[in-house]
């Protein structure tokens, strides 16, 4: 699980602890739960049960523009 807060990523594998942390952050700060993180600073994030993949596929597929 990943939690993105103002250019920081919190990652954990204990779902109960993670939910508790997220709720305490929501009490302290004005925050919304936007579900699973899909992009972080232009990097695609794929979250699966046992692993998290990050890639920049859109830059490769989209090309590099004119040189």
mmCIF file with all atom_site columns, N, CA and C in Angstrom:
data_model
loop_
_atom_site.group_PDB
_atom_site.id
_atom_site.type_symbol
_atom_site.label_atom_id
_atom_site.label_alt_id
_atom_site.label_comp_id
_atom_site.label_asym_id
_atom_site.label_entity_id
_atom_site.label_seq_id
_atom_site.pdbx_PDB_ins_code
_atom_site.Cartn_x
_atom_site.Cartn_y
_atom_site.Cartn_z
_atom_site.occupancy
_atom_site.B_iso_or_equiv
_atom_site.pdbx_formal_charge
_atom_site.auth_seq_id
_atom_site.auth_comp_id
_atom_site.auth_asym_id
_atom_site.auth_atom_id
_atom_site.pdbx_PDB_model_num
ATOM 1   N N  . UNK A 1 1  ? 0.837  -1.174 0.000   1.00 0.00 ? 1  UNK A N  1
ATOM 2   C CA . UNK A 1 1  ? 0.000  0.000  0.000   1.00 0.00 ? 1  UNK A CA 1
ATOM 3   C C  . UNK A 1 1  ? 0.883  1.238  0.000   1.00 0.00 ? 1  UNK A C  1
ATOM 4   N N  . UNK A 1 2  ? 0.450  2.247  -0.737  1.00 0.00 ? 2  UNK A N  1
ATOM 5   C CA . UNK A 1 2  ? 1.180  3.511  -0.809  1.00 0.00 ? 2  UNK A CA 1
ATOM 6   C C  . UNK A 1 2  ? 0.258  4.651  -0.406  1.00 0.00 ? 2  UNK A C  1
ATOM 7   N N  . UNK A 1 3  ? 0.819  5.620  0.254   1.00 0.00 ? 3  UNK A N  1
ATOM 8   C CA . UNK A 1 3  ? 0.100  6.831  0.620   1.00 0.00 ? 3  UNK A CA 1
ATOM 9   C C  . UNK A 1 3  ? 0.973  8.004  0.209   1.00 0.00 ? 3  UNK A C  1
ATOM 10  N N  . UNK A 1 4  ? 0.422  8.894  -0.600  1.00 0.00 ? 4  UNK A N  1
ATOM 11  C CA . UNK A 1 4  ? 1.162  10.035 -1.122  1.00 0.00 ? 4  UNK A CA 1
ATOM 12  C C  . UNK A 1 4  ? 0.728  11.287 -0.368  1.00 0.00 ? 4  UNK A C  1
ATOM 13  N N  . UNK A 1 5  ? 1.679  11.974 0.251   1.00 0.00 ? 5  UNK A N  1
ATOM 14  C CA . UNK A 1 5  ? 1.384  13.205 0.976   1.00 0.00 ? 5  UNK A CA 1
ATOM 15  C C  . UNK A 1 5  ? 2.439  14.243 0.607   1.00 0.00 ? 5  UNK A C  1
ATOM 16  N N  . UNK A 1 6  ? 2.028  15.270 -0.122  1.00 0.00 ? 6  UNK A N  1
ATOM 17  C CA . UNK A 1 6  ? 2.891  16.404 -0.432  1.00 0.00 ? 6  UNK A CA 1
ATOM 18  C C  . UNK A 1 6  ? 4.309  15.997 -0.828  1.00 0.00 ? 6  UNK A C  1
ATOM 19  N N  . UNK A 1 7  ? 4.435  15.245 -1.916  1.00 0.00 ? 7  UNK A N  1
ATOM 20  C CA . UNK A 1 7  ? 5.703  14.788 -2.472  1.00 0.00 ? 7  UNK A CA 1
ATOM 21  C C  . UNK A 1 7  ? 6.416  13.751 -1.606  1.00 0.00 ? 7  UNK A C  1
ATOM 22  N N  . UNK A 1 8  ? 5.714  13.118 -0.685  1.00 0.00 ? 8  UNK A N  1
ATOM 23  C CA . UNK A 1 8  ? 6.253  12.017 0.125   1.00 0.00 ? 8  UNK A CA 1
ATOM 24  C C  . UNK A 1 8  ? 5.405  10.778 -0.117  1.00 0.00 ? 8  UNK A C  1
ATOM 25  N N  . UNK A 1 9  ? 6.036  9.627  -0.117  1.00 0.00 ? 9  UNK A N  1
ATOM 26  C CA . UNK A 1 9  ? 5.302  8.370  -0.268  1.00 0.00 ? 9  UNK A CA 1
ATOM 27  C C  . UNK A 1 9  ? 5.516  7.548  0.988   1.00 0.00 ? 9  UNK A C  1
ATOM 28  N N  . UNK A 1 10 ? 4.411  7.114  1.586   1.00 0.00 ? 10 UNK A N  1
ATOM 29  C CA . UNK A 1 10 ? 4.472  6.187  2.717   1.00 0.00 ? 10 UNK A CA 1
ATOM 30  C C  . UNK A 1 10 ? 4.052  4.821  2.207   1.00 0.00 ? 10 UNK A C  1
ATOM 31  N N  . UNK A 1 11 ? 4.867  3.811  2.473   1.00 0.00 ? 11 UNK A N  1
ATOM 32  C CA . UNK A 1 11 ? 4.615  2.458  1.989   1.00 0.00 ? 11 UNK A CA 1
ATOM 33  C C  . UNK A 1 11 ? 4.584  1.517  3.176   1.00 0.00 ? 11 UNK A C  1
ATOM 34  N N  . UNK A 1 12 ? 3.636  0.579  3.159   1.00 0.00 ? 12 UNK A N  1
ATOM 35  C CA . UNK A 1 12 ? 3.564  -0.394 4.239   1.00 0.00 ? 12 UNK A CA 1
ATOM 36  C C  . UNK A 1 12 ? 2.891  -1.673 3.787   1.00 0.00 ? 12 UNK A C  1
ATOM 37  N N  . UNK A 1 13 ? 3.141  -2.755 4.502   1.00 0.00 ? 13 UNK A N  1
ATOM 38  C CA . UNK A 1 13 ? 2.516  -4.029 4.160   1.00 0.00 ? 13 UNK A CA 1
ATOM 39  C C  . UNK A 1 13 ? 1.560  -4.522 5.243   1.00 0.00 ? 13 UNK A C  1
ATOM 40  N N  . UNK A 1 14 ? 1.406  -3.772 6.333   1.00 0.00 ? 14 UNK A N  1
ATOM 41  C CA . UNK A 1 14 ? 0.458  -4.104 7.393   1.00 0.00 ? 14 UNK A CA 1
ATOM 42  C C  . UNK A 1 14 ? -0.780 -3.234 7.183   1.00 0.00 ? 14 UNK A C  1
ATOM 43  N N  . UNK A 1 15 ? -1.824 -3.820 6.606   1.00 0.00 ? 15 UNK A N  1
ATOM 44  C CA . UNK A 1 15 ? -2.996 -3.051 6.211   1.00 0.00 ? 15 UNK A CA 1
ATOM 45  C C  . UNK A 1 15 ? -3.682 -2.370 7.394   1.00 0.00 ? 15 UNK A C  1
ATOM 46  N N  . UNK A 1 16 ? -3.757 -3.035 8.545   1.00 0.00 ? 16 UNK A N  1
ATOM 47  C CA . UNK A 1 16 ? -4.395 -2.447 9.728   1.00 0.00 ? 16 UNK A CA 1
ATOM 48  C C  . UNK A 1 16 ? -3.604 -1.232 10.212  1.00 0.00 ? 16 UNK A C  1
ATOM 49  N N  . UNK A 1 17 ? -2.289 -1.365 10.308  1.00 0.00 ? 17 UNK A N  1
ATOM 50  C CA . UNK A 1 17 ? -1.437 -0.246 10.723  1.00 0.00 ? 17 UNK A CA 1
ATOM 51  C C  . UNK A 1 17 ? -1.536 0.905  9.724   1.00 0.00 ? 17 UNK A C  1
ATOM 52  N N  . UNK A 1 18 ? -1.563 0.558  8.453   1.00 0.00 ? 18 UNK A N  1
ATOM 53  C CA . UNK A 1 18 ? -1.623 1.565  7.399   1.00 0.00 ? 18 UNK A CA 1
ATOM 54  C C  . UNK A 1 18 ? -2.927 2.352  7.476   1.00 0.00 ? 18 UNK A C  1
ATOM 55  N N  . UNK A 1 19 ? -4.048 1.661  7.669   1.00 0.00 ? 19 UNK A N  1
ATOM 56  C CA . UNK A 1 19 ? -5.347 2.325  7.792   1.00 0.00 ? 19 UNK A CA 1
ATOM 57  C C  . UNK A 1 19 ? -5.380 3.222  9.029   1.00 0.00 ? 19 UNK A C  1
ATOM 58  N N  . UNK A 1 20 ? -4.809 2.760  10.131  1.00 0.00 ? 20 UNK A N  1
ATOM 59  C CA . UNK A 1 20 ? -4.747 3.562  11.350  1.00 0.00 ? 20 UNK A CA 1
ATOM 60  C C  . UNK A 1 20 ? -3.929 4.841  11.110  1.00 0.00 ? 20 UNK A C  1
ATOM 61  N N  . UNK A 1 21 ? -2.778 4.693  10.451  1.00 0.00 ? 21 UNK A N  1
ATOM 62  C CA . UNK A 1 21 ? -1.931 5.839  10.128  1.00 0.00 ? 21 UNK A CA 1
ATOM 63  C C  . UNK A 1 21 ? -2.674 6.822  9.230   1.00 0.00 ? 21 UNK A C  1
ATOM 64  N N  . UNK A 1 22 ? -3.351 6.298  8.202   1.00 0.00 ? 22 UNK A N  1
ATOM 65  C CA . UNK A 1 22 ? -4.079 7.142  7.260   1.00 0.00 ? 22 UNK A CA 1
ATOM 66  C C  . UNK A 1 22 ? -5.195 7.915  7.979   1.00 0.00 ? 22 UNK A C  1
ATOM 67  N N  . UNK A 1 23 ? -5.933 7.249  8.856   1.00 0.00 ? 23 UNK A N  1
ATOM 68  C CA . UNK A 1 23 ? -7.004 7.922  9.600   1.00 0.00 ? 23 UNK A CA 1
ATOM 69  C C  . UNK A 1 23 ? -6.447 9.001  10.526  1.00 0.00 ? 23 UNK A C  1
ATOM 70  N N  . UNK A 1 24 ? -5.332 8.725  11.171  1.00 0.00 ? 24 UNK A N  1
ATOM 71  C CA . UNK A 1 24 ? -4.730 9.741  12.059  1.00 0.00 ? 24 UNK A CA 1
ATOM 72  C C  . UNK A 1 24 ? -4.241 10.942 11.247  1.00 0.00 ? 24 UNK A C  1
ATOM 73  N N  . UNK A 1 25 ? -3.739 10.720 10.035  1.00 0.00 ? 25 UNK A N  1
ATOM 74  C CA . UNK A 1 25 ? -3.324 11.825 9.169   1.00 0.00 ? 25 UNK A CA 1
ATOM 75  C C  . UNK A 1 25 ? -4.531 12.648 8.723   1.00 0.00 ? 25 UNK A C  1
ATOM 76  N N  . UNK A 1 26 ? -5.663 11.974 8.466   1.00 0.00 ? 26 UNK A N  1
ATOM 77  C CA . UNK A 1 26 ? -6.871 12.671 8.036   1.00 0.00 ? 26 UNK A CA 1
ATOM 78  C C  . UNK A 1 26 ? -7.442 13.532 9.164   1.00 0.00 ? 26 UNK A C  1
ATOM 79  N N  . UNK A 1 27 ? -7.261 13.113 10.406  1.00 0.00 ? 27 UNK A N  1
ATOM 80  C CA . UNK A 1 27 ? -7.715 13.905 11.549  1.00 0.00 ? 27 UNK A CA 1
ATOM 81  C C  . UNK A 1 27 ? -6.834 15.144 11.706  1.00 0.00 ? 27 UNK A C  1
ATOM 82  N N  . UNK A 1 28 ? -5.545 14.973 11.534  1.00 0.00 ? 28 UNK A N  1
ATOM 83  C CA . UNK A 1 28 ? -4.583 16.057 11.741  1.00 0.00 ? 28 UNK A CA 1
ATOM 84  C C  . UNK A 1 28 ? -4.571 17.066 10.589  1.00 0.00 ? 28 UNK A C  1
ATOM 85  N N  . UNK A 1 29 ? -4.740 16.579 9.345   1.00 0.00 ? 29 UNK A N  1
ATOM 86  C CA . UNK A 1 29 ? -4.621 17.415 8.159   1.00 0.00 ? 29 UNK A CA 1
ATOM 87  C C  . UNK A 1 29 ? -5.876 17.297 7.294   1.00 0.00 ? 29 UNK A C  1
ATOM 88  N N  . UNK A 1 30 ? -6.124 18.314 6.478   1.00 0.00 ? 30 UNK A N  1
ATOM 89  C CA . UNK A 1 30 ? -7.216 18.272 5.520   1.00 0.00 ? 30 UNK A CA 1
ATOM 90  C C  . UNK A 1 30 ? -6.772 17.386 4.365   1.00 0.00 ? 30 UNK A C  1
ATOM 91  N N  . UNK A 1 31 ? -7.320 16.194 4.296   1.00 0.00 ? 31 UNK A N  1
ATOM 92  C CA . UNK A 1 31 ? -6.805 15.194 3.365   1.00 0.00 ? 31 UNK A CA 1
ATOM 93  C C  . UNK A 1 31 ? -7.944 14.326 2.847   1.00 0.00 ? 31 UNK A C  1
ATOM 94  N N  . UNK A 1 32 ? -7.820 13.836 1.625   1.00 0.00 ? 32 UNK A N  1
ATOM 95  C CA . UNK A 1 32 ? -8.802 12.931 1.022   1.00 0.00 ? 32 UNK A CA 1
ATOM 96  C C  . UNK A 1 32 ? -8.125 11.643 0.619   1.00 0.00 ? 32 UNK A C  1
ATOM 97  N N  . UNK A 1 33 ? -8.877 10.563 0.650   1.00 0.00 ? 33 UNK A N  1
ATOM 98  C CA . UNK A 1 33 ? -8.378 9.270  0.182   1.00 0.00 ? 33 UNK A CA 1
ATOM 99  C C  . UNK A 1 33 ? -8.760 9.141  -1.283  1.00 0.00 ? 33 UNK A C  1
ATOM 100 N N  . UNK A 1 34 ? -7.767 9.146  -2.170  1.00 0.00 ? 34 UNK A N  1
ATOM 101 C CA . UNK A 1 34 ? -8.010 9.063  -3.603  1.00 0.00 ? 34 UNK A CA 1
ATOM 102 C C  . UNK A 1 34 ? -7.781 7.654  -4.138  1.00 0.00 ? 34 UNK A C  1
ATOM 103 N N  . UNK A 1 35 ? -7.780 6.656  -3.267  1.00 0.00 ? 35 UNK A N  1
ATOM 104 C CA . UNK A 1 35 ? -7.579 5.258  -3.629  1.00 0.00 ? 35 UNK A CA 1
ATOM 105 C C  . UNK A 1 35 ? -6.098 5.002  -3.929  1.00 0.00 ? 35 UNK A C  1
ATOM 106 N N  . UNK A 1 36 ? -5.819 3.978  -4.716  1.00 0.00 ? 36 UNK A N  1
ATOM 107 C CA . UNK A 1 36 ? -4.430 3.615  -4.991  1.00 0.00 ? 36 UNK A CA 1
ATOM 108 C C  . UNK A 1 36 ? -3.731 4.677  -5.833  1.00 0.00 ? 36 UNK A C  1
ATOM 109 N N  . UNK A 1 37 ? -2.470 4.901  -5.513  1.00 0.00 ? 37 UNK A N  1
ATOM 110 C CA . UNK A 1 37 ? -1.660 5.850  -6.271  1.00 0.00 ? 37 UNK A CA 1
ATOM 111 C C  . UNK A 1 37 ? -1.375 5.268  -7.648  1.00 0.00 ? 37 UNK A C  1
ATOM 112 N N  . UNK A 1 38 ? -1.575 6.083  -8.689  1.00 0.00 ? 38 UNK A N  1
ATOM 113 C CA . UNK A 1 38 ? -1.316 5.630  -10.050 1.00 0.00 ? 38 UNK A CA 1
ATOM 114 C C  . UNK A 1 38 ? -0.130 6.364  -10.672 1.00 0.00 ? 38 UNK A C  1
ATOM 115 N N  . UNK A 1 39 ? 0.074  7.627  -10.285 1.00 0.00 ? 39 UNK A N  1
ATOM 116 C CA . UNK A 1 39 ? 1.198  8.412  -10.789 1.00 0.00 ? 39 UNK A CA 1
ATOM 117 C C  . UNK A 1 39 ? 1.823  9.204  -9.655  1.00 0.00 ? 39 UNK A C  1
ATOM 118 N N  . UNK A 1 40 ? 3.132  9.369  -9.678  1.00 0.00 ? 40 UNK A N  1
ATOM 119 C CA . UNK A 1 40 ? 3.857  10.165 -8.706  1.00 0.00 ? 40 UNK A CA 1
ATOM 120 C C  . UNK A 1 40 ? 4.944  10.922 -9.441  1.00 0.00 ? 40 UNK A C  1
ATOM 121 N N  . UNK A 1 41 ? 4.797  12.243 -9.525  1.00 0.00 ? 41 UNK A N  1
ATOM 122 C CA . UNK A 1 41 ? 5.776  13.098 -10.202 1.00 0.00 ? 41 UNK A CA 1
ATOM 123 C C  . UNK A 1 41 ? 6.129  12.584 -11.597 1.00 0.00 ? 41 UNK A C  1
ATOM 124 N N  . UNK A 1 42 ? 5.110  12.184 -12.367 1.00 0.00 ? 42 UNK A N  1
ATOM 125 C CA . UNK A 1 42 ? 5.308  11.718 -13.735 1.00 0.00 ? 42 UNK A CA 1
ATOM 126 C C  . UNK A 1 42 ? 5.706  10.264 -13.868 1.00 0.00 ? 42 UNK A C  1
ATOM 127 N N  . UNK A 1 43 ? 5.797  9.535  -12.769 1.00 0.00 ? 43 UNK A N  1
ATOM 128 C CA . UNK A 1 43 ? 6.168  8.119  -12.803 1.00 0.00 ? 43 UNK A CA 1
ATOM 129 C C  . UNK A 1 43 ? 4.910  7.292  -12.554 1.00 0.00 ? 43 UNK A C  1
ATOM 130 N N  . UNK A 1 44 ? 4.655  6.327  -13.443 1.00 0.00 ? 44 UNK A N  1
ATOM 131 C CA . UNK A 1 44 ? 3.492  5.451  -13.281 1.00 0.00 ? 44 UNK A CA 1
ATOM 132 C C  . UNK A 1 44 ? 3.769  4.432  -12.172 1.00 0.00 ? 44 UNK A C  1
ATOM 133 N N  . UNK A 1 45 ? 2.779  4.207  -11.327 1.00 0.00 ? 45 UNK A N  1
ATOM 134 C CA . UNK A 1 45 ? 2.904  3.271  -10.205 1.00 0.00 ? 45 UNK A CA 1
ATOM 135 C C  . UNK A 1 45 ? 1.838  2.203  -10.347 1.00 0.00 ? 45 UNK A C  1
ATOM 136 N N  . UNK A 1 46 ? 2.245  0.931  -10.431 1.00 0.00 ? 46 UNK A N  1
ATOM 137 C CA . UNK A 1 46 ? 1.332  -0.210 -10.502 1.00 0.00 ? 46 UNK A CA 1
ATOM 138 C C  . UNK A 1 46 ? 1.459  -0.993 -9.207  1.00 0.00 ? 46 UNK A C  1
ATOM 139 N N  . UNK A 1 47 ? 0.378  -1.052 -8.424  1.00 0.00 ? 47 UNK A N  1
ATOM 140 C CA . UNK A 1 47 ? 0.402  -1.756 -7.144  1.00 0.00 ? 47 UNK A CA 1
ATOM 141 C C  . UNK A 1 47 ? -0.295 -3.100 -7.281  1.00 0.00 ? 47 UNK A C  1
ATOM 142 N N  . UNK A 1 48 ? 0.414  -4.155 -6.919  1.00 0.00 ? 48 UNK A N  1
ATOM 143 C CA . UNK A 1 48 ? -0.143 -5.503 -6.914  1.00 0.00 ? 48 UNK A CA 1
ATOM 144 C C  . UNK A 1 48 ? -0.042 -6.043 -5.491  1.00 0.00 ? 48 UNK A C  1
ATOM 145 N N  . UNK A 1 49 ? -0.516 -7.236 -5.266  1.00 0.00 ? 49 UNK A N  1
ATOM 146 C CA . UNK A 1 49 ? -0.574 -7.795 -3.917  1.00 0.00 ? 49 UNK A CA 1
ATOM 147 C C  . UNK A 1 49 ? 0.803  -7.849 -3.263  1.00 0.00 ? 49 UNK A C  1
ATOM 148 N N  . UNK A 1 50 ? 1.790  -8.369 -3.948  1.00 0.00 ? 50 UNK A N  1
ATOM 149 C CA . UNK A 1 50 ? 3.096  -8.592 -3.323  1.00 0.00 ? 50 UNK A CA 1
ATOM 150 C C  . UNK A 1 50 ? 4.203  -7.671 -3.830  1.00 0.00 ? 50 UNK A C  1
ATOM 151 N N  . UNK A 1 51 ? 3.876  -6.793 -4.794  1.00 0.00 ? 51 UNK A N  1
ATOM 152 C CA . UNK A 1 51 ? 4.941  -5.991 -5.398  1.00 0.00 ? 51 UNK A CA 1
ATOM 153 C C  . UNK A 1 51 ? 4.382  -4.669 -5.922  1.00 0.00 ? 51 UNK A C  1
ATOM 154 N N  . UNK A 1 52 ? 5.237  -3.675 -5.993  1.00 0.00 ? 52 UNK A N  1
ATOM 155 C CA . UNK A 1 52 ? 4.890  -2.382 -6.586  1.00 0.00 ? 52 UNK A CA 1
ATOM 156 C C  . UNK A 1 52 ? 5.873  -2.123 -7.721  1.00 0.00 ? 52 UNK A C  1
ATOM 157 N N  . UNK A 1 53 ? 5.341  -1.866 -8.929  1.00 0.00 ? 53 UNK A N  1
ATOM 158 C CA . UNK A 1 53 ? 6.171  -1.552 -10.083 1.00 0.00 ? 53 UNK A CA 1
ATOM 159 C C  . UNK A 1 53 ? 6.085  -0.059 -10.358 1.00 0.00 ? 53 UNK A C  1
ATOM 160 N N  . UNK A 1 54 ? 7.215  0.549  -10.714 1.00 0.00 ? 54 UNK A N  1
ATOM 161 C CA . UNK A 1 54 ? 7.209  1.928  -11.175 1.00 0.00 ? 54 UNK A CA 1
ATOM 162 C C  . UNK A 1 54 ? 7.871  1.968  -12.549 1.00 0.00 ? 54 UNK A C  1
ATOM 163 N N  . UNK A 1 55 ? 7.346  2.825  -13.423 1.00 0.00 ? 55 UNK A N  1
ATOM 164 C CA . UNK A 1 55 ? 7.941  2.938  -14.752 1.00 0.00 ? 55 UNK A CA 1
ATOM 165 C C  . UNK A 1 55 ? 7.638  4.298  -15.348 1.00 0.00 ? 55 UNK A C  1
ATOM 166 N N  . UNK A 1 56 ? 8.298  4.591  -16.448 1.00 0.00 ? 56 UNK A N  1
ATOM 167 C CA . UNK A 1 56 ? 8.081  5.827  -17.196 1.00 0.00 ? 56 UNK A CA 1
ATOM 168 C C  . UNK A 1 56 ? 7.704  5.476  -18.634 1.00 0.00 ? 56 UNK A C  1
ATOM 169 N N  . UNK A 1 57 ? 6.810  4.500  -18.782 1.00 0.00 ? 57 UNK A N  1
ATOM 170 C CA . UNK A 1 57 ? 6.401  3.998  -20.087 1.00 0.00 ? 57 UNK A CA 1
ATOM 171 C C  . UNK A 1 57 ? 5.875  5.116  -20.998 1.00 0.00 ? 57 UNK A C  1
ATOM 172 N N  . UNK A 1 58 ? 5.142  6.077  -20.427 1.00 0.00 ? 58 UNK A N  1
ATOM 173 C CA . UNK A 1 58 ? 4.558  7.124  -21.277 1.00 0.00 ? 58 UNK A CA 1
ATOM 174 C C  . UNK A 1 58 ? 5.631  7.944  -21.986 1.00 0.00 ? 58 UNK A C  1
ATOM 175 N N  . UNK A 1 59 ? 6.826  8.060  -21.409 1.00 0.00 ? 59 UNK A N  1
ATOM 176 C CA . UNK A 1 59 ? 7.909  8.787  -22.071 1.00 0.00 ? 59 UNK A CA 1
ATOM 177 C C  . UNK A 1 59 ? 8.500  7.981  -23.215 1.00 0.00 ? 59 UNK A C  1
ATOM 178 N N  . UNK A 1 60 ? 8.534  6.667  -23.072 1.00 0.00 ? 60 UNK A N  1
ATOM 179 C CA . UNK A 1 60 ? 9.071  5.813  -24.133 1.00 0.00 ? 60 UNK A CA 1
ATOM 180 C C  . UNK A 1 60 ? 8.067  5.700  -25.265 1.00 0.00 ? 60 UNK A C  1
ATOM 181 N N  . UNK A 1 61 ? 6.802  5.448  -24.934 1.00 0.00 ? 61 UNK A N  1
ATOM 182 C CA . UNK A 1 61 ? 5.766  5.285  -25.942 1.00 0.00 ? 61 UNK A CA 1
ATOM 183 C C  . UNK A 1 61 ? 5.500  6.609  -26.664 1.00 0.00 ? 61 UNK A C  1
ATOM 184 N N  . UNK A 1 62 ? 5.489  7.707  -25.922 1.00 0.00 ? 62 UNK A N  1
ATOM 185 C CA . UNK A 1 62 ? 5.200  9.010  -26.501 1.00 0.00 ? 62 UNK A CA 1
ATOM 186 C C  . UNK A 1 62 ? 6.341  9.597  -27.316 1.00 0.00 ? 62 UNK A C  1
ATOM 187 N N  . UNK A 1 63 ? 7.509  9.022  -27.205 1.00 0.00 ? 63 UNK A N  1
ATOM 188 C CA . UNK A 1 63 ? 8.661  9.552  -27.921 1.00 0.00 ? 63 UNK A CA 1
ATOM 189 C C  . UNK A 1 63 ? 9.297  10.712 -27.196 1.00 0.00 ? 63 UNK A C  1
ATOM 190 N N  . UNK A 1 64 ? 10.335 11.226 -27.742 1.00 0.00 ? 64 UNK A N  1
ATOM 191 C CA . UNK A 1 64 ? 11.094 12.290 -27.104 1.00 0.00 ? 64 UNK A CA 1
ATOM 192 C C  . UNK A 1 64 ? 10.879 13.642 -27.759 1.00 0.00 ? 64 UNK A C  1
ATOM 193 N N  . UNK A 1 65 ? 9.975  13.732 -28.724 1.00 0.00 ? 65 UNK A N  1
ATOM 194 C CA . UNK A 1 65 ? 9.723  15.014 -29.401 1.00 0.00 ? 65 UNK A CA 1
ATOM 195 C C  . UNK A 1 65 ? 10.815 15.316 -30.399 1.00 0.00 ? 65 UNK A C  1
ATOM 196 N N  . UNK A 1 66 ? 10.795 16.522 -30.882 1.00 0.00 ? 66 UNK A N  1
ATOM 197 C CA . UNK A 1 66 ? 11.799 16.924 -31.874 1.00 0.00 ? 66 UNK A CA 1
ATOM 198 C C  . UNK A 1 66 ? 13.109 17.269 -31.213 1.00 0.00 ? 66 UNK A C  1
ATOM 199 N N  . UNK A 1 67 ? 14.174 16.920 -31.895 1.00 0.00 ? 67 UNK A N  1
ATOM 200 C CA . UNK A 1 67 ? 15.524 17.210 -31.368 1.00 0.00 ? 67 UNK A CA 1
ATOM 201 C C  . UNK A 1 67 ? 16.108 18.366 -32.134 1.00 0.00 ? 67 UNK A C  1
#
